[in-house]
Amino acid sequence: MKIADMNWAQLEAYLARDDRVVLPVGSTEQHAGLSLCTDHILAERVSVEAAEPLGVPVYPGLPFGMTPYFMAYPGTVSLTPQTYSGLIRDLLDSLAAHGFRRVLIVNGHGGNTSVKSAIADWCAGKPGVAVKFHNWWNAPATWQAVQATDPVASHASWMENFPWTRLAGVDYPEHQKPMLDTSQLRSMNPHGVREHIGDGNFGGRYRASDRAMLAIWSVAVEETRAMISGGW
Ligand SMILES: [Zn+2]
């Protein structure tokens, strides 16, 4: 259930019987022809759908993350590692203060993953609070479903082109872009990155059938739900 659809008294009643919560985190950054908010949209949506039958509350997704390498693309915004880790720590402090003891962070952006060390540091000072960090798109079952559909899949390719991330009026090319070498990306300057990757797709087709995408989506929702349900 979305926090946006609850009031404080309802949340207080929930906390009397459960201590789980979901915090989606994403990024606002170039995604070739897809929405700038792709990572945010997907992390929040997979969280809401996964949590729904469990009745676990889901906070509004954090739309901003760490993505300095895409700064030459208009619309991208990036937080410094200091700001981002401070923000996550402040959010965890607030959640813990209210009695949440099991926090699932559902991440939609690879560049946010380094915040895990700040989370581990926070957890060391808060015995009794468990925080799991779940990269929904490359979790084992979801990644397997992606690879079985088309192994040439990457940032801003078909694998992120869902009915809820593609844009009306935009034509998505039919061809397959050759996979680029992105191993040095995070040490390149933003203009060099833009020159190297062009439209923003790292490699692969630009779209797949809705049937294929919805099948991958249902695997991702199930896998995220299992993270909320168990393994704490
Ligand atoms: Zn993305």
PDB file of C-alpha atoms and ligand atoms in Angstrom:
ATOM      1  CA  MET A   1       0.000   0.000   0.000  1.00  0.00           C
ATOM      2  CA  LYS A   2       1.300   3.440  -0.914  1.00  0.00           C
ATOM      3  CA  ILE A   3       2.149   5.754   1.976  1.00  0.00           C
ATOM      4  CA  ALA A   4       0.338   8.391  -0.110  1.00  0.00           C
ATOM      5  CA  ASP A   5      -2.881   6.446   0.483  1.00  0.00           C
ATOM      6  CA  MET A   6      -2.482   6.223   4.268  1.00  0.00           C
ATOM      7  CA  ASN A   7      -2.792   8.645   7.171  1.00  0.00           C
ATOM      8  CA  TRP A   8      -0.660   8.586  10.321  1.00  0.00           C
ATOM      9  CA  ALA A   9      -3.250   6.785  12.426  1.00  0.00           C
ATOM     10  CA  GLN A  10      -3.522   3.997   9.864  1.00  0.00           C
ATOM     11  CA  LEU A  11       0.252   3.710   9.829  1.00  0.00           C
ATOM     12  CA  GLU A  12       0.307   3.581  13.637  1.00  0.00           C
ATOM     13  CA  ALA A  13      -2.176   0.704  13.528  1.00  0.00           C
ATOM     14  CA  TYR A  14      -0.022  -1.072  10.930  1.00  0.00           C
ATOM     15  CA  LEU A  15       3.090  -0.665  13.097  1.00  0.00           C
ATOM     16  CA  ALA A  16       1.293  -2.388  15.963  1.00  0.00           C
ATOM     17  CA  ARG A  17       1.160  -5.582  13.885  1.00  0.00           C
ATOM     18  CA  ASP A  18       4.066  -5.404  11.392  1.00  0.00           C
ATOM     19  CA  ASP A  19       7.436  -3.685  11.036  1.00  0.00           C
ATOM     20  CA  ARG A  20       8.199  -4.000   7.315  1.00  0.00           C
ATOM     21  CA  VAL A  21       8.411  -1.109   4.861  1.00  0.00           C
ATOM     22  CA  VAL A  22       9.561  -0.590   1.284  1.00  0.00           C
ATOM     23  CA  LEU A  23      11.574   2.392   0.040  1.00  0.00           C
ATOM     24  CA  PRO A  24      12.023   2.571  -3.748  1.00  0.00           C
ATOM     25  CA  VAL A  25      15.031   4.530  -5.029  1.00  0.00           C
ATOM     26  CA  GLY A  26      15.738   5.533  -8.619  1.00  0.00           C
ATOM     27  CA  SER A  27      17.346   8.191 -10.751  1.00  0.00           C
ATOM     28  CA  THR A  28      16.400  10.945 -13.169  1.00  0.00           C
ATOM     29  CA  GLU A  29      18.769  10.578 -16.099  1.00  0.00           C
ATOM     30  CA  GLN A  30      18.972  10.030 -19.832  1.00  0.00           C
ATOM     31  CA  HIS A  31      17.398   6.799 -21.062  1.00  0.00           C
ATOM     32  CA  ALA A  32      17.720   7.339 -24.829  1.00  0.00           C
ATOM     33  CA  GLY A  33      14.129   7.702 -26.153  1.00  0.00           C
ATOM     34  CA  LEU A  34      12.551   6.516 -22.900  1.00  0.00           C
ATOM     35  CA  SER A  35      11.423   8.705 -19.999  1.00  0.00           C
ATOM     36  CA  LEU A  36      14.112  10.552 -18.049  1.00  0.00           C
ATOM     37  CA  CYS A  37      12.406   9.088 -14.977  1.00  0.00           C
ATOM     38  CA  THR A  38      12.625   5.451 -16.154  1.00  0.00           C
ATOM     39  CA  ASP A  39      14.598   4.158 -13.142  1.00  0.00           C
ATOM     40  CA  HIS A  40      12.313   6.002 -10.738  1.00  0.00           C
ATOM     41  CA  ILE A  41       9.091   4.845 -12.439  1.00  0.00           C
ATOM     42  CA  LEU A  42      10.184   1.201 -12.543  1.00  0.00           C
ATOM     43  CA  ALA A  43      11.515   0.997  -8.967  1.00  0.00           C
ATOM     44  CA  GLU A  44       8.370   2.574  -7.546  1.00  0.00           C
ATOM     45  CA  ARG A  45       5.952   0.555  -9.646  1.00  0.00           C
ATOM     46  CA  VAL A  46       7.573  -2.831  -9.016  1.00  0.00           C
ATOM     47  CA  SER A  47       7.569  -1.991  -5.281  1.00  0.00           C
ATOM     48  CA  VAL A  48       3.897  -1.007  -5.189  1.00  0.00           C
ATOM     49  CA  GLU A  49       2.758  -4.075  -7.142  1.00  0.00           C
ATOM     50  CA  ALA A  50       4.951  -6.417  -5.087  1.00  0.00           C
ATOM     51  CA  ALA A  51       3.782  -5.042  -1.734  1.00  0.00           C
ATOM     52  CA  GLU A  52       0.081  -4.748  -2.550  1.00  0.00           C
ATOM     53  CA  PRO A  53      -1.149  -8.241  -1.570  1.00  0.00           C
ATOM     54  CA  LEU A  54       1.067  -8.192   1.541  1.00  0.00           C
ATOM     55  CA  GLY A  55      -0.343  -4.892   2.816  1.00  0.00           C
ATOM     56  CA  VAL A  56       3.180  -3.556   3.420  1.00  0.00           C
ATOM     57  CA  PRO A  57       3.530   0.236   3.019  1.00  0.00           C
ATOM     58  CA  VAL A  58       5.637   1.673   0.200  1.00  0.00           C
ATOM     59  CA  TYR A  59       7.165   5.133   0.457  1.00  0.00           C
ATOM     60  CA  PRO A  60       7.172   7.467  -2.545  1.00  0.00           C
ATOM     61  CA  GLY A  61      10.164   6.573  -4.687  1.00  0.00           C
ATOM     62  CA  LEU A  62      13.254   8.734  -4.376  1.00  0.00           C
ATOM     63  CA  PRO A  63      13.544  10.129  -7.902  1.00  0.00           C
ATOM     64  CA  PHE A  64      17.165  11.306  -7.632  1.00  0.00           C
ATOM     65  CA  GLY A  65      20.350   9.292  -7.397  1.00  0.00           C
ATOM     66  CA  MET A  66      24.023   9.341  -8.346  1.00  0.00           C
ATOM     67  CA  THR A  67      24.662   9.617 -12.066  1.00  0.00           C
ATOM     68  CA  PRO A  68      27.475  12.116 -12.766  1.00  0.00           C
ATOM     69  CA  TYR A  69      28.497  10.416 -16.043  1.00  0.00           C
ATOM     70  CA  PHE A  70      25.183  11.335 -17.768  1.00  0.00           C
ATOM     71  CA  MET A  71      25.382  15.041 -16.952  1.00  0.00           C
ATOM     72  CA  ALA A  72      25.989  16.019 -20.600  1.00  0.00           C
ATOM     73  CA  TYR A  73      22.412  14.896 -21.362  1.00  0.00           C
ATOM     74  CA  PRO A  74      19.833  17.611 -20.602  1.00  0.00           C
ATOM     75  CA  GLY A  75      17.485  16.739 -17.775  1.00  0.00           C
ATOM     76  CA  THR A  76      19.840  14.435 -15.881  1.00  0.00           C
ATOM     77  CA  VAL A  77      20.380  15.382 -12.239  1.00  0.00           C
ATOM     78  CA  SER A  78      22.976  13.879  -9.951  1.00  0.00           C
ATOM     79  CA  LEU A  79      23.570  13.905  -6.207  1.00  0.00           C
ATOM     80  CA  THR A  80      27.083  13.702  -4.786  1.00  0.00           C
ATOM     81  CA  PRO A  81      27.917  10.504  -2.852  1.00  0.00           C
ATOM     82  CA  GLN A  82      28.030  12.589   0.360  1.00  0.00           C
ATOM     83  CA  THR A  83      24.541  14.007  -0.201  1.00  0.00           C
ATOM     84  CA  TYR A  84      23.076  10.691  -1.270  1.00  0.00           C
ATOM     85  CA  SER A  85      24.459   8.645   1.583  1.00  0.00           C
ATOM     86  CA  GLY A  86      23.407  11.389   4.026  1.00  0.00           C
ATOM     87  CA  LEU A  87      19.912  11.381   2.565  1.00  0.00           C
ATOM     88  CA  ILE A  88      19.579   7.599   2.828  1.00  0.00           C
ATOM     89  CA  ARG A  89      20.870   7.685   6.414  1.00  0.00           C
ATOM     90  CA  ASP A  90      18.344  10.399   7.351  1.00  0.00           C
ATOM     91  CA  LEU A  91      15.510   8.391   5.801  1.00  0.00           C
ATOM     92  CA  LEU A  92      16.571   5.234   7.648  1.00  0.00           C
ATOM     93  CA  ASP A  93      16.810   7.203  10.920  1.00  0.00           C
ATOM     94  CA  SER A  94      13.219   8.397  10.450  1.00  0.00           C
ATOM     95  CA  LEU A  95      11.906   4.941   9.574  1.00  0.00           C
ATOM     96  CA  ALA A  96      13.660   3.370  12.559  1.00  0.00           C
ATOM     97  CA  ALA A  97      12.335   6.098  14.890  1.00  0.00           C
ATOM     98  CA  HIS A  98       8.782   5.062  14.054  1.00  0.00           C
ATOM     99  CA  GLY A  99       9.441   1.402  14.739  1.00  0.00           C
ATOM    100  CA  PHE A 100      10.117  -0.028  11.307  1.00  0.00           C
ATOM    101  CA  ARG A 101      12.574  -2.871  11.825  1.00  0.00           C
ATOM    102  CA  ARG A 102      12.695  -4.450   8.340  1.00  0.00           C
ATOM    103  CA  VAL A 103      13.379  -2.045   5.488  1.00  0.00           C
ATOM    104  CA  LEU A 104      13.561  -3.159   1.872  1.00  0.00           C
ATOM    105  CA  ILE A 105      15.222  -0.618  -0.414  1.00  0.00           C
ATOM    106  CA  VAL A 106      14.217  -1.413  -3.999  1.00  0.00           C
ATOM    107  CA  ASN A 107      16.810   0.145  -6.275  1.00  0.00           C
ATOM    108  CA  GLY A 108      16.280   0.926  -9.951  1.00  0.00           C
ATOM    109  CA  HIS A 109      19.662   2.479 -10.827  1.00  0.00           C
ATOM    110  CA  GLY A 110      23.046   0.761 -10.955  1.00  0.00           C
ATOM    111  CA  GLY A 111      24.891   3.956  -9.993  1.00  0.00           C
ATOM    112  CA  ASN A 112      23.174   3.976  -6.574  1.00  0.00           C
ATOM    113  CA  THR A 113      24.628   0.631  -5.565  1.00  0.00           C
ATOM    114  CA  SER A 114      27.717   2.141  -3.901  1.00  0.00           C
ATOM    115  CA  VAL A 115      25.449   3.545  -1.158  1.00  0.00           C
ATOM    116  CA  LYS A 116      25.383   0.004   0.244  1.00  0.00           C
ATOM    117  CA  SER A 117      28.555   0.714   2.216  1.00  0.00           C
ATOM    118  CA  ALA A 118      26.889   3.693   3.952  1.00  0.00           C
ATOM    119  CA  ILE A 119      23.867   1.478   4.678  1.00  0.00           C
ATOM    120  CA  ALA A 120      26.091  -1.215   6.170  1.00  0.00           C
ATOM    121  CA  ASP A 121      27.723   1.447   8.337  1.00  0.00           C
ATOM    122  CA  TRP A 122      24.288   2.728   9.443  1.00  0.00           C
ATOM    123  CA  CYS A 123      23.137  -0.818  10.275  1.00  0.00           C
ATOM    124  CA  ALA A 124      26.191  -1.394  12.456  1.00  0.00           C
ATOM    125  CA  GLY A 125      24.947   1.367  14.760  1.00  0.00           C
ATOM    126  CA  LYS A 126      21.323   0.164  14.789  1.00  0.00           C
ATOM    127  CA  PRO A 127      21.138  -3.404  15.998  1.00  0.00           C
ATOM    128  CA  GLY A 128      17.625  -4.719  15.568  1.00  0.00           C
ATOM    129  CA  VAL A 129      16.979  -2.996  12.245  1.00  0.00           C
ATOM    130  CA  ALA A 130      17.498  -5.030   9.071  1.00  0.00           C
ATOM    131  CA  VAL A 131      17.937  -3.245   5.742  1.00  0.00           C
ATOM    132  CA  LYS A 132      17.956  -5.177   2.480  1.00  0.00           C
ATOM    133  CA  PHE A 133      19.081  -3.537  -0.760  1.00  0.00           C
ATOM    134  CA  HIS A 134      17.424  -5.104  -3.796  1.00  0.00           C
ATOM    135  CA  ASN A 135      18.460  -4.286  -7.369  1.00  0.00           C
ATOM    136  CA  TRP A 136      15.154  -5.394  -8.867  1.00  0.00           C
ATOM    137  CA  TRP A 137      16.302  -5.524 -12.524  1.00  0.00           C
ATOM    138  CA  ASN A 138      19.316  -7.782 -12.107  1.00  0.00           C
ATOM    139  CA  ALA A 139      18.030 -10.008  -9.313  1.00  0.00           C
ATOM    140  CA  PRO A 140      18.547 -13.648 -10.396  1.00  0.00           C
ATOM    141  CA  ALA A 141      15.079 -14.623 -11.684  1.00  0.00           C
ATOM    142  CA  THR A 142      14.442 -11.299 -13.398  1.00  0.00           C
ATOM    143  CA  TRP A 143      17.857 -11.263 -15.049  1.00  0.00           C
ATOM    144  CA  GLN A 144      17.326 -14.829 -16.222  1.00  0.00           C
ATOM    145  CA  ALA A 145      13.988 -13.808 -17.783  1.00  0.00           C
ATOM    146  CA  VAL A 146      15.703 -10.878 -19.537  1.00  0.00           C
ATOM    147  CA  GLN A 147      18.519 -13.076 -20.857  1.00  0.00           C
ATOM    148  CA  ALA A 148      16.052 -15.698 -22.075  1.00  0.00           C
ATOM    149  CA  THR A 149      14.181 -13.019 -24.022  1.00  0.00           C
ATOM    150  CA  ASP A 150      17.270 -11.417 -25.603  1.00  0.00           C
ATOM    151  CA  PRO A 151      20.799 -11.562 -24.155  1.00  0.00           C
ATOM    152  CA  VAL A 152      21.764  -8.243 -25.750  1.00  0.00           C
ATOM    153  CA  ALA A 153      20.171  -6.032 -23.094  1.00  0.00           C
ATOM    154  CA  SER A 154      21.461  -2.967 -21.310  1.00  0.00           C
ATOM    155  CA  HIS A 155      20.782   0.533 -20.036  1.00  0.00           C
ATOM    156  CA  ALA A 156      18.033   2.270 -22.067  1.00  0.00           C
ATOM    157  CA  SER A 157      17.587  -0.690 -24.405  1.00  0.00           C
ATOM    158  CA  TRP A 158      14.422  -2.774 -24.887  1.00  0.00           C
ATOM    159  CA  MET A 159      14.758  -4.180 -21.353  1.00  0.00           C
ATOM    160  CA  GLU A 160      13.660  -0.829 -19.913  1.00  0.00           C
ATOM    161  CA  ASN A 161      10.995  -0.163 -22.556  1.00  0.00           C
ATOM    162  CA  PHE A 162       7.723  -0.914 -20.734  1.00  0.00           C
ATOM    163  CA  PRO A 163       4.301   0.541 -21.521  1.00  0.00           C
ATOM    164  CA  TRP A 164       4.909   2.836 -18.524  1.00  0.00           C
ATOM    165  CA  THR A 165       8.379   4.135 -19.519  1.00  0.00           C
ATOM    166  CA  ARG A 166       7.975   4.666 -23.269  1.00  0.00           C
ATOM    167  CA  LEU A 167       6.714   8.004 -24.503  1.00  0.00           C
ATOM    168  CA  ALA A 168       3.789   8.805 -26.787  1.00  0.00           C
ATOM    169  CA  GLY A 169       4.856  10.235 -30.114  1.00  0.00           C
ATOM    170  CA  VAL A 170       8.411   8.832 -29.969  1.00  0.00           C
ATOM    171  CA  ASP A 171       9.527   6.311 -32.602  1.00  0.00           C
ATOM    172  CA  TYR A 172      11.668   3.524 -31.186  1.00  0.00           C
ATOM    173  CA  PRO A 173      14.092   2.158 -33.821  1.00  0.00           C
ATOM    174  CA  GLU A 174      13.692  -1.422 -35.050  1.00  0.00           C
ATOM    175  CA  HIS A 175      17.398  -2.278 -35.297  1.00  0.00           C
ATOM    176  CA  GLN A 176      19.714  -3.727 -32.705  1.00  0.00           C
ATOM    177  CA  LYS A 177      22.449  -1.354 -31.556  1.00  0.00           C
ATOM    178  CA  PRO A 178      25.786  -3.172 -31.143  1.00  0.00           C
ATOM    179  CA  MET A 179      26.778  -3.507 -27.467  1.00  0.00           C
ATOM    180  CA  LEU A 180      29.189  -0.726 -26.490  1.00  0.00           C
ATOM    181  CA  ASP A 181      32.185  -1.085 -24.219  1.00  0.00           C
ATOM    182  CA  THR A 182      31.031   0.804 -21.107  1.00  0.00           C
ATOM    183  CA  SER A 183      33.704  -0.506 -18.736  1.00  0.00           C
ATOM    184  CA  GLN A 184      35.443   2.901 -18.516  1.00  0.00           C
ATOM    185  CA  LEU A 185      32.236   4.938 -18.426  1.00  0.00           C
ATOM    186  CA  ARG A 186      32.347   5.969 -14.794  1.00  0.00           C
ATOM    187  CA  SER A 187      35.828   7.438 -15.123  1.00  0.00           C
ATOM    188  CA  MET A 188      35.086   9.383 -18.333  1.00  0.00           C
ATOM    189  CA  ASN A 189      33.989  13.017 -18.328  1.00  0.00           C
ATOM    190  CA  PRO A 190      30.306  13.616 -19.193  1.00  0.00           C
ATOM    191  CA  HIS A 191      31.027  14.976 -22.691  1.00  0.00           C
ATOM    192  CA  GLY A 192      33.231  11.996 -23.467  1.00  0.00           C
ATOM    193  CA  VAL A 193      30.419   9.716 -22.274  1.00  0.00           C
ATOM    194  CA  ARG A 194      27.902  11.400 -24.555  1.00  0.00           C
ATOM    195  CA  GLU A 195      30.273  11.162 -27.509  1.00  0.00           C
ATOM    196  CA  HIS A 196      30.867   7.473 -26.786  1.00  0.00           C
ATOM    197  CA  ILE A 197      27.278   6.309 -26.275  1.00  0.00           C
ATOM    198  CA  GLY A 198      25.385   8.687 -28.565  1.00  0.00           C
ATOM    199  CA  ASP A 199      21.633   8.316 -28.110  1.00  0.00           C
ATOM    200  CA  GLY A 200      22.088   6.779 -24.655  1.00  0.00           C
ATOM    201  CA  ASN A 201      21.320   3.108 -25.303  1.00  0.00           C
ATOM    202  CA  PHE A 202      24.338   1.007 -24.272  1.00  0.00           C
ATOM    203  CA  GLY A 203      23.393  -1.736 -26.734  1.00  0.00           C
ATOM    204  CA  GLY A 204      20.542  -3.937 -27.874  1.00  0.00           C
ATOM    205  CA  ARG A 205      17.184  -3.507 -29.540  1.00  0.00           C
ATOM    206  CA  TYR A 206      15.052  -0.534 -28.595  1.00  0.00           C
ATOM    207  CA  ARG A 207      11.839  -2.402 -27.969  1.00  0.00           C
ATOM    208  CA  ALA A 208      10.413  -5.880 -27.515  1.00  0.00           C
ATOM    209  CA  SER A 209       6.823  -7.094 -27.677  1.00  0.00           C
ATOM    210  CA  ASP A 210       4.479  -6.077 -24.868  1.00  0.00           C
ATOM    211  CA  ARG A 211       3.894  -9.759 -24.240  1.00  0.00           C
ATOM    212  CA  ALA A 212       7.600 -10.323 -23.556  1.00  0.00           C
ATOM    213  CA  MET A 213       7.836  -7.219 -21.381  1.00  0.00           C
ATOM    214  CA  LEU A 214       4.795  -8.098 -19.282  1.00  0.00           C
ATOM    215  CA  ALA A 215       6.173 -11.609 -18.735  1.00  0.00           C
ATOM    216  CA  ILE A 216       9.475 -10.166 -17.455  1.00  0.00           C
ATOM    217  CA  TRP A 217       7.537  -7.702 -15.318  1.00  0.00           C
ATOM    218  CA  SER A 218       5.552 -10.399 -13.569  1.00  0.00           C
ATOM    219  CA  VAL A 219       8.776 -12.247 -12.721  1.00  0.00           C
ATOM    220  CA  ALA A 220      10.213  -9.017 -11.286  1.00  0.00           C
ATOM    221  CA  VAL A 221       7.090  -8.354  -9.201  1.00  0.00           C
ATOM    222  CA  GLU A 222       7.146 -11.914  -7.803  1.00  0.00           C
ATOM    223  CA  GLU A 223      10.849 -11.745  -7.041  1.00  0.00           C
ATOM    224  CA  THR A 224      10.507  -8.384  -5.281  1.00  0.00           C
ATOM    225  CA  ARG A 225       7.517  -9.711  -3.320  1.00  0.00           C
ATOM    226  CA  ALA A 226       9.613 -12.650  -2.105  1.00  0.00           C
ATOM    227  CA  MET A 227      12.181 -10.130  -0.804  1.00  0.00           C
ATOM    228  CA  ILE A 228       9.460  -8.380   1.224  1.00  0.00           C
ATOM    229  CA  SER A 229       8.011 -11.666   2.489  1.00  0.00           C
ATOM    230  CA  GLY A 230      11.056 -13.589   3.593  1.00  0.00           C
ATOM    231  CA  GLY A 231      14.779 -13.778   4.154  1.00  0.00           C
ATOM    232  CA  TRP A 232      14.887 -11.221   6.952  1.00  0.00           C
TER     233      TRP A 232
HETATM  234 ZN    ZN B   1      17.507   2.614 -16.192  1.00  0.00          ZN
END
